[in-house]
Amino acid sequence: MTIFMYIFCLIVWGLNFIAVKIQGTPVSLELSLTYRLVMTAFLFLILICFLRPRGMPTKKDIPFIVIFGVCNFALSYLCLYYATILSSAAIVTLIFSLKVILTPIALRIFLKEKLHSRVFFGGILGVVGVCILIYPNLNNFQGFNDIKGIMVAILGTVLTAIGDASSARNANHKVNPIYANAIGFTVGSILMGVIVLFQGQEITFPTPFSYVCMLLYLTLFASFVAWLFYLKLVEKIGGARSGYMVALFPVIGGIASVLIGESDPSPYLFIGCFSSCIGAAIALGFRTQKQDSKLTLKRVN
């Protein structure tokens, strides 16, 4: 079951931005995101009613959960949605994998946690991977949209890192992540709803098959089931080992981007994704964690 949950999260989140690309823009991205967040919030609230888990947040925890919801579920998602439409899903997935570098930096800034040197080495390889992937687009007119998409994707990833730091603080204070997700998605949906109303948009629900299917995919699988599985993985194998899947996101996103005809298979795509995967693995301390596991086994034996 652990292997199934790991592979499920890896594939579902690796295809996240491909789903956004297929979903398209029959309505504004803000409205599409609002639908996703509202539906996910309801699912988590229903889950709380059934499970009634321990670890309910206190009043002091609420501001940090709000930051978590605004950064991780509202603003970062919106930025990454726009980046996916402006650029390619492969590029956005690759940039998003840089969160394994940006999150430790955010933890250092906000929670004063130790910043390992491997984060810098991994970060260099990750940035090199992004540069290699976007290089072919720099000499053509369409490349300008790619650059805008890249900048928005970086902003979205930075916001995610800030949200991750807030999530880490909540975990340190024993806030149950199911409560945090329920409140976070609720806050995010309210914020996006306010943005939609402020823009004066007409509230309509598109009925094309591709839109409805991708909305259900992003809501049920990417936002609800995958998060529940991920929480179970953290409980069973730890946060560090669960985080390894982020290092493989560029491969999943790159392959899927080629399969749907969004990107052409090229040495730039292969080398860029490979470089980012290696960089993410280094930043996550894959080698160190593997050696630590072996030492632990030896001590037990």
Tab-separated table of C-alpha atoms in Angstrom:
chain	number	residue	atom	x	y	z
A	1	MET	CA	0.000	0.000	0.000
A	2	THR	CA	2.874	2.382	0.763
A	3	ILE	CA	4.380	1.840	-2.696
A	4	PHE	CA	0.976	2.402	-4.316
A	5	MET	CA	0.447	5.681	-2.425
A	6	TYR	CA	3.955	6.864	-3.339
A	7	ILE	CA	3.521	6.112	-7.053
A	8	PHE	CA	0.016	7.618	-7.000
A	9	CYS	CA	1.243	10.934	-5.562
A	10	LEU	CA	4.249	10.983	-7.899
A	11	ILE	CA	2.183	10.519	-11.054
A	12	VAL	CA	-0.820	12.635	-10.041
A	13	TRP	CA	1.230	15.640	-8.910
A	14	GLY	CA	3.717	15.189	-11.744
A	15	LEU	CA	0.801	15.548	-14.193
A	16	ASN	CA	-0.771	18.453	-12.294
A	17	PHE	CA	0.169	21.170	-14.764
A	18	ILE	CA	-0.554	18.969	-17.776
A	19	ALA	CA	-4.130	18.749	-16.452
A	20	VAL	CA	-4.274	22.550	-16.148
A	21	LYS	CA	-3.075	22.846	-19.755
A	22	ILE	CA	-5.704	20.399	-21.022
A	23	GLN	CA	-8.403	22.120	-18.956
A	24	GLY	CA	-7.733	25.333	-20.867
A	25	THR	CA	-9.499	28.656	-20.405
A	26	PRO	CA	-13.207	28.369	-21.293
A	27	VAL	CA	-13.613	30.595	-18.230
A	28	SER	CA	-11.036	32.688	-16.402
A	29	LEU	CA	-8.267	30.923	-14.519
A	30	GLU	CA	-9.455	32.621	-11.339
A	31	LEU	CA	-12.922	31.096	-11.687
A	32	SER	CA	-11.553	27.648	-12.571
A	33	LEU	CA	-9.325	27.741	-9.503
A	34	THR	CA	-12.239	28.892	-7.331
A	35	TYR	CA	-14.283	25.856	-8.403
A	36	ARG	CA	-11.376	23.565	-7.561
A	37	LEU	CA	-10.728	25.097	-4.134
A	38	VAL	CA	-14.397	25.211	-3.101
A	39	MET	CA	-14.950	21.560	-4.017
A	40	THR	CA	-11.778	20.461	-2.228
A	41	ALA	CA	-12.651	22.482	0.884
A	42	PHE	CA	-16.046	20.746	1.057
A	43	LEU	CA	-14.394	17.324	0.752
A	44	PHE	CA	-12.016	18.056	3.639
A	45	LEU	CA	-14.805	19.501	5.787
A	46	ILE	CA	-16.897	16.368	5.182
A	47	LEU	CA	-13.870	14.255	6.109
A	48	ILE	CA	-13.508	16.153	9.395
A	49	CYS	CA	-17.185	15.564	10.203
A	50	PHE	CA	-16.671	11.816	9.755
A	51	LEU	CA	-13.244	11.394	11.385
A	52	ARG	CA	-13.235	14.184	13.989
A	53	PRO	CA	-9.449	13.926	14.312
A	54	ARG	CA	-7.424	15.249	17.214
A	55	GLY	CA	-5.038	18.183	16.931
A	56	MET	CA	-7.581	20.952	16.443
A	57	PRO	CA	-5.806	24.302	15.944
A	58	THR	CA	-5.904	27.025	18.595
A	59	LYS	CA	-6.500	30.735	18.021
A	60	LYS	CA	-2.730	31.289	17.861
A	61	ASP	CA	-2.473	28.746	15.042
A	62	ILE	CA	-5.156	30.291	12.821
A	63	PRO	CA	-3.023	33.143	11.335
A	64	PHE	CA	-0.362	30.652	10.247
A	65	ILE	CA	-2.975	28.335	8.734
A	66	VAL	CA	-4.400	31.315	6.853
A	67	ILE	CA	-0.920	32.107	5.493
A	68	PHE	CA	-0.579	28.440	4.526
A	69	GLY	CA	-3.913	28.496	2.665
A	70	VAL	CA	-3.337	31.821	0.916
A	71	CYS	CA	0.208	30.985	-0.180
A	72	ASN	CA	-0.097	27.272	-0.964
A	73	PHE	CA	-3.623	26.967	-2.316
A	74	ALA	CA	-4.705	30.379	-3.625
A	75	LEU	CA	-1.938	32.675	-4.841
A	76	SER	CA	0.661	30.032	-5.714
A	77	TYR	CA	-1.908	27.922	-7.594
A	78	LEU	CA	-3.075	31.007	-9.490
A	79	CYS	CA	0.486	31.930	-10.460
A	80	LEU	CA	1.219	28.372	-11.595
A	81	TYR	CA	-2.052	28.244	-13.570
A	82	TYR	CA	-1.075	31.401	-15.455
A	83	ALA	CA	2.475	30.145	-15.949
A	84	THR	CA	1.184	26.890	-17.456
A	85	ILE	CA	-0.970	28.761	-19.984
A	86	LEU	CA	1.770	31.283	-20.861
A	87	SER	CA	4.543	28.712	-21.078
A	88	SER	CA	4.613	24.910	-21.205
A	89	ALA	CA	3.625	22.441	-18.513
A	90	ALA	CA	7.088	20.850	-18.755
A	91	ILE	CA	8.827	24.130	-17.910
A	92	VAL	CA	6.420	24.911	-15.051
A	93	THR	CA	6.801	21.416	-13.584
A	94	LEU	CA	10.570	21.761	-13.759
A	95	ILE	CA	10.526	25.171	-12.064
A	96	PHE	CA	8.130	23.909	-9.398
A	97	SER	CA	10.622	21.170	-8.518
A	98	LEU	CA	12.906	23.984	-7.314
A	99	LYS	CA	10.709	24.148	-4.204
A	100	VAL	CA	13.053	21.550	-2.698
A	101	ILE	CA	15.657	24.343	-2.682
A	102	LEU	CA	13.392	27.297	-1.905
A	103	THR	CA	11.552	25.619	0.984
A	104	PRO	CA	14.730	25.043	3.073
A	105	ILE	CA	15.652	28.686	2.439
A	106	ALA	CA	12.203	29.775	3.665
A	107	LEU	CA	12.572	27.514	6.710
A	108	ARG	CA	15.908	29.168	7.444
A	109	ILE	CA	14.471	32.690	7.109
A	110	PHE	CA	11.229	32.198	9.043
A	111	LEU	CA	11.929	29.302	11.429
A	112	LYS	CA	15.731	29.670	11.775
A	113	GLU	CA	16.311	26.065	10.726
A	114	LYS	CA	19.772	24.998	9.597
A	115	LEU	CA	20.439	25.402	5.876
A	116	HIS	CA	22.587	22.582	4.497
A	117	SER	CA	25.239	23.300	1.868
A	118	ARG	CA	23.738	20.615	-0.376
A	119	VAL	CA	20.793	22.966	-1.005
A	120	PHE	CA	23.106	25.371	-2.847
A	121	PHE	CA	24.701	22.641	-4.971
A	122	GLY	CA	21.287	21.220	-5.794
A	123	GLY	CA	19.996	24.705	-6.530
A	124	ILE	CA	22.761	25.371	-9.045
A	125	LEU	CA	21.927	22.176	-10.947
A	126	GLY	CA	18.221	23.002	-10.803
A	127	VAL	CA	18.741	26.485	-12.243
A	128	VAL	CA	21.035	25.057	-14.931
A	129	GLY	CA	18.266	22.609	-15.857
A	130	VAL	CA	15.748	25.440	-16.239
A	131	CYS	CA	18.178	27.475	-18.365
A	132	ILE	CA	18.872	24.507	-20.650
A	133	LEU	CA	15.174	23.841	-21.154
A	134	ILE	CA	14.248	27.438	-22.008
A	135	TYR	CA	17.330	28.173	-24.142
A	136	PRO	CA	15.711	27.115	-27.463
A	137	ASN	CA	12.831	29.555	-26.828
A	138	LEU	CA	15.010	32.625	-26.332
A	139	ASN	CA	15.568	33.253	-30.036
A	140	ASN	CA	11.965	33.318	-31.211
A	141	PHE	CA	9.001	35.608	-30.696
A	142	GLN	CA	7.013	33.080	-28.670
A	143	GLY	CA	9.875	32.978	-26.209
A	144	PHE	CA	8.605	36.223	-24.637
A	145	ASN	CA	5.512	34.427	-23.348
A	146	ASP	CA	7.749	31.661	-22.026
A	147	ILE	CA	9.821	34.215	-20.105
A	148	LYS	CA	6.671	35.726	-18.584
A	149	GLY	CA	5.465	32.240	-17.708
A	150	ILE	CA	8.803	31.413	-16.102
A	151	MET	CA	8.755	34.551	-13.945
A	152	VAL	CA	5.195	33.849	-12.774
A	153	ALA	CA	6.108	30.186	-12.110
A	154	ILE	CA	9.070	31.281	-9.985
A	155	LEU	CA	6.784	33.616	-8.010
A	156	GLY	CA	4.314	30.774	-7.501
A	157	THR	CA	7.076	28.450	-6.313
A	158	VAL	CA	8.376	31.082	-3.871
A	159	LEU	CA	4.857	31.481	-2.466
A	160	THR	CA	4.640	27.701	-2.106
A	161	ALA	CA	7.915	27.705	-0.153
A	162	ILE	CA	6.527	30.363	2.207
A	163	GLY	CA	3.399	28.267	2.649
A	164	ASP	CA	5.560	25.210	3.348
A	165	ALA	CA	7.375	27.124	6.090
A	166	SER	CA	4.030	28.034	7.649
A	167	SER	CA	2.955	24.389	7.339
A	168	ALA	CA	6.156	23.291	9.104
A	169	ARG	CA	5.398	25.704	11.929
A	170	ASN	CA	1.889	24.238	12.229
A	171	ALA	CA	3.307	20.712	12.315
A	172	ASN	CA	5.732	21.736	15.074
A	173	HIS	CA	2.733	22.919	17.096
A	174	LYS	CA	0.911	19.590	16.564
A	175	VAL	CA	-1.822	20.998	14.318
A	176	ASN	CA	-3.517	18.098	12.546
A	177	PRO	CA	-2.852	18.533	8.791
A	178	ILE	CA	-6.429	17.545	7.954
A	179	TYR	CA	-7.669	20.595	9.878
A	180	ALA	CA	-4.942	22.727	8.294
A	181	ASN	CA	-5.917	21.586	4.796
A	182	ALA	CA	-9.636	22.087	5.434
A	183	ILE	CA	-9.123	25.623	6.738
A	184	GLY	CA	-6.439	26.367	4.137
A	185	PHE	CA	-8.626	25.343	1.197
A	186	THR	CA	-11.583	27.222	2.692
A	187	VAL	CA	-9.550	30.420	3.085
A	188	GLY	CA	-8.102	29.990	-0.406
A	189	SER	CA	-11.545	29.504	-1.954
A	190	ILE	CA	-12.914	32.587	-0.180
A	191	LEU	CA	-9.978	34.697	-1.382
A	192	MET	CA	-10.340	33.484	-4.974
A	193	GLY	CA	-14.107	34.028	-4.817
A	194	VAL	CA	-13.548	37.617	-3.700
A	195	ILE	CA	-11.091	38.141	-6.572
A	196	VAL	CA	-13.622	36.769	-9.076
A	197	LEU	CA	-16.379	39.036	-7.709
A	198	PHE	CA	-14.042	42.047	-7.638
A	199	GLN	CA	-13.218	41.450	-11.314
A	200	GLY	CA	-16.933	41.491	-12.097
A	201	GLN	CA	-16.835	38.141	-13.852
A	202	GLU	CA	-19.972	36.294	-14.903
A	203	ILE	CA	-20.280	33.057	-12.921
A	204	THR	CA	-20.714	30.263	-15.450
A	205	PHE	CA	-19.753	26.598	-15.411
A	206	PRO	CA	-18.226	25.242	-18.644
A	207	THR	CA	-19.566	21.883	-19.812
A	208	PRO	CA	-16.901	20.639	-22.287
A	209	PHE	CA	-15.919	17.066	-21.405
A	210	SER	CA	-12.196	17.879	-21.174
A	211	TYR	CA	-12.807	20.783	-18.776
A	212	VAL	CA	-15.083	18.822	-16.433
A	213	CYS	CA	-12.765	15.788	-16.406
A	214	MET	CA	-9.672	17.865	-15.646
A	215	LEU	CA	-11.495	19.832	-12.935
A	216	LEU	CA	-12.530	16.562	-11.277
A	217	TYR	CA	-8.980	15.243	-11.661
A	218	LEU	CA	-7.446	18.349	-10.083
A	219	THR	CA	-10.021	18.366	-7.275
A	220	LEU	CA	-10.465	14.707	-6.357
A	221	PHE	CA	-7.050	13.294	-7.172
A	222	ALA	CA	-4.507	16.153	-7.110
A	223	SER	CA	-6.012	18.169	-4.246
A	224	PHE	CA	-7.840	15.646	-2.051
A	225	VAL	CA	-6.739	12.007	-2.440
A	226	ALA	CA	-3.082	12.812	-3.170
A	227	TRP	CA	-2.881	15.038	-0.084
A	228	LEU	CA	-4.401	12.321	2.094
A	229	PHE	CA	-1.985	9.736	0.689
A	230	TYR	CA	0.937	12.118	1.170
A	231	LEU	CA	0.033	12.654	4.824
A	232	LYS	CA	-0.043	8.874	5.283
A	233	LEU	CA	3.350	8.576	3.570
A	234	VAL	CA	4.871	11.182	5.885
A	235	GLU	CA	3.482	9.203	8.808
A	236	LYS	CA	4.847	5.865	7.509
A	237	ILE	CA	8.211	6.708	5.888
A	238	GLY	CA	8.923	10.273	7.024
A	239	GLY	CA	8.836	13.663	5.341
A	240	ALA	CA	12.335	13.449	3.835
A	241	ARG	CA	11.760	10.183	1.972
A	242	SER	CA	8.268	11.292	0.939
A	243	GLY	CA	9.799	14.427	-0.551
A	244	TYR	CA	11.963	12.443	-2.960
A	245	MET	CA	9.062	12.313	-5.415
A	246	VAL	CA	9.490	16.039	-6.097
A	247	ALA	CA	12.839	15.215	-7.702
A	248	LEU	CA	11.035	13.114	-10.315
A	249	PHE	CA	8.332	15.660	-11.199
A	250	PRO	CA	10.327	17.095	-14.147
A	251	VAL	CA	10.576	13.637	-15.733
A	252	ILE	CA	6.827	12.981	-15.393
A	253	GLY	CA	5.933	16.467	-16.639
A	254	GLY	CA	8.455	16.344	-19.494
A	255	ILE	CA	7.290	12.958	-20.792
A	256	ALA	CA	3.614	13.938	-20.540
A	257	SER	CA	4.293	17.248	-22.303
A	258	VAL	CA	5.804	15.345	-25.230
A	259	LEU	CA	2.947	12.810	-25.313
A	260	ILE	CA	0.254	15.502	-25.613
A	261	GLY	CA	2.259	17.277	-28.317
A	262	GLU	CA	2.986	20.391	-26.256
A	263	SER	CA	6.775	19.934	-26.356
A	264	ASP	CA	9.072	18.332	-28.905
A	265	PRO	CA	11.477	15.623	-27.738
A	266	SER	CA	14.924	17.202	-27.827
A	267	PRO	CA	18.321	17.023	-26.108
A	268	TYR	CA	17.441	20.284	-24.324
A	269	LEU	CA	14.332	18.721	-22.785
A	270	PHE	CA	16.165	15.556	-21.747
A	271	ILE	CA	19.258	17.271	-20.307
A	272	GLY	CA	17.219	20.011	-18.599
A	273	CYS	CA	14.906	17.539	-16.860
A	274	PHE	CA	17.811	15.259	-15.906
A	275	SER	CA	19.805	18.160	-14.437
A	276	SER	CA	16.827	19.344	-12.394
A	277	CYS	CA	16.116	15.837	-11.087
A	278	ILE	CA	19.724	15.421	-9.944
A	279	GLY	CA	19.698	18.889	-8.379
A	280	ALA	CA	16.474	18.186	-6.496
A	281	ALA	CA	17.821	14.831	-5.282
A	282	ILE	CA	21.001	16.504	-3.989
A	283	ALA	CA	18.999	19.257	-2.262
A	284	LEU	CA	16.811	16.630	-0.596
A	285	GLY	CA	19.913	14.836	0.670
A	286	PHE	CA	19.071	11.559	-1.069
A	287	ARG	CA	22.547	10.104	-0.597
A	288	THR	CA	22.772	11.228	3.027
A	289	GLN	CA	19.357	9.829	3.908
A	290	LYS	CA	20.209	6.526	2.215
A	291	GLN	CA	23.434	6.202	4.219
A	292	ASP	CA	21.612	7.104	7.441
A	293	SER	CA	19.068	4.358	6.764
A	294	LYS	CA	21.856	1.798	6.299
A	295	LEU	CA	23.540	2.889	9.534
A	296	THR	CA	20.244	2.567	11.388
A	297	LEU	CA	19.743	-0.951	10.048
A	298	LYS	CA	23.265	-1.942	11.108
A	299	ARG	CA	22.663	-0.650	14.632
A	300	VAL	CA	19.407	-2.592	14.865
A	301	ASN	CA	21.111	-5.791	13.687
